[in-house]
Amino acid sequence: MPDRPYTLLSCSVSIDGYIAGAASRLLLSNDADFDRVDAVRASCDAILVGAKTVRIDNPRLLVRSQARREERAARGLAASPTKVTVTGGAELDARADFFAADDAAKIVYCPSPLVADARKRLGSVATVVDGGESVKMRALSADLAERGVERLMVEGGGTVHTQFLTEDIVDELQLTVAPVFVGDSQAPRFVRDGRFPWNTSRRAALVDVRQIGDVVLLRYALSSRFQDG
Ligand SMILES: NC(=O)c1ccc[n+]([C@@H]2O[C@H](COP(=O)([O-])OP(=O)(O)OC[C@H]3O[C@@H](n4cnc5c(N)ncnc54)[C@H](OP(=O)(O)O)[C@@H]3O)[C@@H](O)[C@H]2O)c1
């Protein structure tokens, strides 16, 4: 068994590289691309987002298409992948849509000192996992692999992207560029500062470019484990 899941990072950015407004969610994609993302979700065992995305976007992170939900059920899977989040402060509301009583399992990773507090707040709606003194995405990924996650989708936000990319544990990047500008340096970008493995001397491998209505999907292979299809 591989020591971590196949990891696919999926994100929509504005032309100027932002993933949201300064204080609000932005719908950057179009319907056809949301449907493509839904298909990617349906193909994964787990979806991970940062706690800030849970707080700001209040996402449900469920597979929307009934046909895809039924197809997963026919394979003996939950209709939607396991939802995973990570928090350093456990300031998460158990009534958030992420934790709703739906068909998806929920896992919350947090640092050891917070586990008791997080279990008090969220223990009735999620499995709270001790992520160690400080949560590292490589260790978190290894733990997910042990829980049977073979295919992980990382869906934001920038803080989480940055850690997965700088730790070099992303196999595939799917980046959708939307035809809008945000133009506000207070808004979150695709990634934060960091030392990324891809630069002018090690360029990422672009494997596909697809126009989907008014957005463009760029697919990059970021590791030798990249799977085309
Ligand atoms: N365009 C898109 O495709 C897309 C997708 C998703 C999100 N977004 C946007 O992204 C924005 C949020 O991005 P963001 O970078 O500010 O936040 P984020 O990555 O969603 O979440 C960051 C939070 O996650 C927790 N966290 C991350 N790494 C951790 C670690 N190693 N250990 C412990 N906790 C950790 C911390 O939570 P605590 O604060 O609880 O400690 C941290 O504040 C939102 O505006 C959202 O709309 C856009």
JSON list of C-alpha atoms and ligand atoms in Angstrom, two decimals, residues 10-13 18-21 24-26 28 49-57 86-92 109 111 134-137 155-161 163 188 192, ligand 1:
[
{"chain": "A", "resi": 10, "resn": "SER", "atom": "CA", "xyz": [-8.22, 21.33, -7.46]},
{"chain": "A", "resi": 11, "resn": "CYS", "atom": "CA", "xyz": [-8.66, 25.09, -7.49]},
{"chain": "A", "resi": 12, "resn": "SER", "atom": "CA", "xyz": [-10.28, 27.96, -9.39]},
{"chain": "A", "resi": 13, "resn": "VAL", "atom": "CA", "xyz": [-8.38, 31.22, -9.67]},
{"chain": "A", "resi": 18, "resn": "TYR", "atom": "CA", "xyz": [-6.91, 35.11, -6.36]},
{"chain": "A", "resi": 19, "resn": "ILE", "atom": "CA", "xyz": [-9.21, 32.39, -5.06]},
{"chain": "A", "resi": 20, "resn": "ALA", "atom": "CA", "xyz": [-11.82, 34.58, -3.33]},
{"chain": "A", "resi": 21, "resn": "GLY", "atom": "CA", "xyz": [-12.72, 38.13, -2.41]},
{"chain": "A", "resi": 24, "resn": "SER", "atom": "CA", "xyz": [-16.27, 36.67, 0.85]},
{"chain": "A", "resi": 25, "resn": "ARG", "atom": "CA", "xyz": [-16.60, 33.61, -1.33]},
{"chain": "A", "resi": 26, "resn": "LEU", "atom": "CA", "xyz": [-16.45, 34.21, -5.09]},
{"chain": "A", "resi": 28, "resn": "LEU", "atom": "CA", "xyz": [-15.22, 31.86, -10.11]},
{"chain": "A", "resi": 49, "resn": "VAL", "atom": "CA", "xyz": [-10.33, 21.76, 2.99]},
{"chain": "A", "resi": 50, "resn": "GLY", "atom": "CA", "xyz": [-8.83, 24.10, 5.59]},
{"chain": "A", "resi": 51, "resn": "ALA", "atom": "CA", "xyz": [-10.85, 25.27, 8.60]},
{"chain": "A", "resi": 52, "resn": "LYS", "atom": "CA", "xyz": [-11.04, 28.81, 7.23]},
{"chain": "A", "resi": 53, "resn": "THR", "atom": "CA", "xyz": [-12.75, 27.55, 4.10]},
{"chain": "A", "resi": 54, "resn": "VAL", "atom": "CA", "xyz": [-15.24, 25.71, 6.33]},
{"chain": "A", "resi": 55, "resn": "ARG", "atom": "CA", "xyz": [-15.88, 28.96, 8.25]},
{"chain": "A", "resi": 56, "resn": "ILE", "atom": "CA", "xyz": [-16.01, 31.36, 5.27]},
{"chain": "A", "resi": 57, "resn": "ASP", "atom": "CA", "xyz": [-17.55, 29.25, 2.49]},
{"chain": "A", "resi": 86, "resn": "VAL", "atom": "CA", "xyz": [-7.62, 20.61, 9.72]},
{"chain": "A", "resi": 87, "resn": "THR", "atom": "CA", "xyz": [-7.64, 23.25, 12.42]},
{"chain": "A", "resi": 88, "resn": "GLY", "atom": "CA", "xyz": [-5.12, 24.80, 14.76]},
{"chain": "A", "resi": 89, "resn": "GLY", "atom": "CA", "xyz": [-7.71, 26.40, 17.03]},
{"chain": "A", "resi": 90, "resn": "ALA", "atom": "CA", "xyz": [-10.80, 24.14, 16.87]},
{"chain": "A", "resi": 91, "resn": "GLU", "atom": "CA", "xyz": [-12.96, 27.21, 16.29]},
{"chain": "A", "resi": 92, "resn": "LEU", "atom": "CA", "xyz": [-15.37, 25.27, 14.15]},
{"chain": "A", "resi": 109, "resn": "TYR", "atom": "CA", "xyz": [-7.20, 16.85, 12.42]},
{"chain": "A", "resi": 111, "resn": "PRO", "atom": "CA", "xyz": [-2.66, 19.47, 17.19]},
{"chain": "A", "resi": 134, "resn": "SER", "atom": "CA", "xyz": [1.89, 20.43, 14.90]},
{"chain": "A", "resi": 135, "resn": "VAL", "atom": "CA", "xyz": [-0.09, 19.00, 12.01]},
{"chain": "A", "resi": 136, "resn": "LYS", "atom": "CA", "xyz": [2.04, 18.18, 8.97]},
{"chain": "A", "resi": 137, "resn": "MET", "atom": "CA", "xyz": [0.26, 17.35, 5.72]},
{"chain": "A", "resi": 155, "resn": "GLU", "atom": "CA", "xyz": [-9.98, 21.81, -2.38]},
{"chain": "A", "resi": 156, "resn": "GLY", "atom": "CA", "xyz": [-8.45, 24.83, -0.63]},
{"chain": "A", "resi": 157, "resn": "GLY", "atom": "CA", "xyz": [-7.83, 27.29, 0.61]},
{"chain": "A", "resi": 158, "resn": "GLY", "atom": "CA", "xyz": [-4.44, 28.85, -0.01]},
{"chain": "A", "resi": 159, "resn": "THR", "atom": "CA", "xyz": [-2.89, 27.91, 3.34]},
{"chain": "A", "resi": 160, "resn": "VAL", "atom": "CA", "xyz": [-3.66, 24.26, 2.76]},
{"chain": "A", "resi": 161, "resn": "HIS", "atom": "CA", "xyz": [-2.54, 24.37, -0.89]},
{"chain": "A", "resi": 163, "resn": "GLN", "atom": "CA", "xyz": [1.52, 23.10, 2.65]},
{"chain": "A", "resi": 188, "resn": "PRO", "atom": "CA", "xyz": [-6.47, 35.16, -0.58]},
{"chain": "A", "resi": 192, "resn": "ARG", "atom": "CA", "xyz": [0.99, 31.85, 0.17]},
{"chain": "B", "resi": 1, "resn": "LIG", "atom": "N1", "xyz": [-11.33, 29.29, -5.52]},
{"chain": "B", "resi": 1, "resn": "LIG", "atom": "C1", "xyz": [-11.29, 28.13, -4.92]},
{"chain": "B", "resi": 1, "resn": "LIG", "atom": "O1", "xyz": [-11.18, 27.08, -5.61]},
{"chain": "B", "resi": 1, "resn": "LIG", "atom": "C2", "xyz": [-11.33, 28.04, -3.43]},
{"chain": "B", "resi": 1, "resn": "LIG", "atom": "C3", "xyz": [-11.46, 26.81, -2.82]},
{"chain": "B", "resi": 1, "resn": "LIG", "atom": "C4", "xyz": [-11.47, 26.75, -1.41]},
{"chain": "B", "resi": 1, "resn": "LIG", "atom": "C5", "xyz": [-11.38, 27.91, -0.67]},
{"chain": "B", "resi": 1, "resn": "LIG", "atom": "N2", "xyz": [-11.30, 29.10, -1.30]},
{"chain": "B", "resi": 1, "resn": "LIG", "atom": "C6", "xyz": [-11.17, 30.33, -0.50]},
{"chain": "B", "resi": 1, "resn": "LIG", "atom": "O2", "xyz": [-10.01, 30.24, 0.29]},
{"chain": "B", "resi": 1, "resn": "LIG", "atom": "C7", "xyz": [-10.15, 31.13, 1.39]},
{"chain": "B", "resi": 1, "resn": "LIG", "atom": "C8", "xyz": [-9.57, 30.49, 2.61]},
{"chain": "B", "resi": 1, "resn": "LIG", "atom": "O3", "xyz": [-8.21, 30.23, 2.37]},
{"chain": "B", "resi": 1, "resn": "LIG", "atom": "P1", "xyz": [-7.15, 30.41, 3.54]},
{"chain": "B", "resi": 1, "resn": "LIG", "atom": "O4", "xyz": [-5.80, 30.15, 2.97]},
{"chain": "B", "resi": 1, "resn": "LIG", "atom": "O5", "xyz": [-7.39, 31.71, 4.21]},
{"chain": "B", "resi": 1, "resn": "LIG", "atom": "O6", "xyz": [-7.57, 29.28, 4.58]},
{"chain": "B", "resi": 1, "resn": "LIG", "atom": "P2", "xyz": [-7.68, 27.66, 4.47]},
{"chain": "B", "resi": 1, "resn": "LIG", "atom": "O7", "xyz": [-6.51, 27.08, 3.80]},
{"chain": "B", "resi": 1, "resn": "LIG", "atom": "O8", "xyz": [-9.04, 27.29, 3.98]},
{"chain": "B", "resi": 1, "resn": "LIG", "atom": "O9", "xyz": [-7.70, 27.31, 6.02]},
{"chain": "B", "resi": 1, "resn": "LIG", "atom": "C9", "xyz": [-6.63, 27.71, 6.84]},
{"chain": "B", "resi": 1, "resn": "LIG", "atom": "C10", "xyz": [-6.92, 27.22, 8.21]},
{"chain": "B", "resi": 1, "resn": "LIG", "atom": "O10", "xyz": [-6.82, 25.80, 8.25]},
{"chain": "B", "resi": 1, "resn": "LIG", "atom": "C11", "xyz": [-6.21, 25.39, 9.47]},
{"chain": "B", "resi": 1, "resn": "LIG", "atom": "N3", "xyz": [-4.90, 24.83, 9.16]},
{"chain": "B", "resi": 1, "resn": "LIG", "atom": "C12", "xyz": [-4.24, 24.83, 7.96]},
{"chain": "B", "resi": 1, "resn": "LIG", "atom": "N4", "xyz": [-3.08, 24.17, 8.08]},
{"chain": "B", "resi": 1, "resn": "LIG", "atom": "C13", "xyz": [-2.99, 23.75, 9.36]},
{"chain": "B", "resi": 1, "resn": "LIG", "atom": "C14", "xyz": [-2.04, 23.00, 10.09]},
{"chain": "B", "resi": 1, "resn": "LIG", "atom": "N5", "xyz": [-0.92, 22.55, 9.52]},
{"chain": "B", "resi": 1, "resn": "LIG", "atom": "N6", "xyz": [-2.27, 22.75, 11.39]},
{"chain": "B", "resi": 1, "resn": "LIG", "atom": "C15", "xyz": [-3.41, 23.18, 12.00]},
{"chain": "B", "resi": 1, "resn": "LIG", "atom": "N7", "xyz": [-4.36, 23.89, 11.35]},
{"chain": "B", "resi": 1, "resn": "LIG", "atom": "C16", "xyz": [-4.16, 24.16, 10.06]},
{"chain": "B", "resi": 1, "resn": "LIG", "atom": "C17", "xyz": [-6.11, 26.63, 10.33]},
{"chain": "B", "resi": 1, "resn": "LIG", "atom": "O11", "xyz": [-7.38, 26.68, 10.96]},
{"chain": "B", "resi": 1, "resn": "LIG", "atom": "P3", "xyz": [-7.74, 27.47, 12.30]},
{"chain": "B", "resi": 1, "resn": "LIG", "atom": "O12", "xyz": [-7.81, 28.91, 11.88]},
{"chain": "B", "resi": 1, "resn": "LIG", "atom": "O13", "xyz": [-9.05, 26.89, 12.71]},
{"chain": "B", "resi": 1, "resn": "LIG", "atom": "O14", "xyz": [-6.63, 27.21, 13.28]},
{"chain": "B", "resi": 1, "resn": "LIG", "atom": "C18", "xyz": [-5.96, 27.72, 9.27]},
{"chain": "B", "resi": 1, "resn": "LIG", "atom": "O15", "xyz": [-6.32, 28.99, 9.73]},
{"chain": "B", "resi": 1, "resn": "LIG", "atom": "C19", "xyz": [-11.63, 31.42, 1.52]},
{"chain": "B", "resi": 1, "resn": "LIG", "atom": "O16", "xyz": [-11.84, 32.77, 1.23]},
{"chain": "B", "resi": 1, "resn": "LIG", "atom": "C20", "xyz": [-12.29, 30.54, 0.48]},
{"chain": "B", "resi": 1, "resn": "LIG", "atom": "O17", "xyz": [-13.38, 31.20, -0.13]},
{"chain": "B", "resi": 1, "resn": "LIG", "atom": "C21", "xyz": [-11.28, 29.19, -2.65]}
]
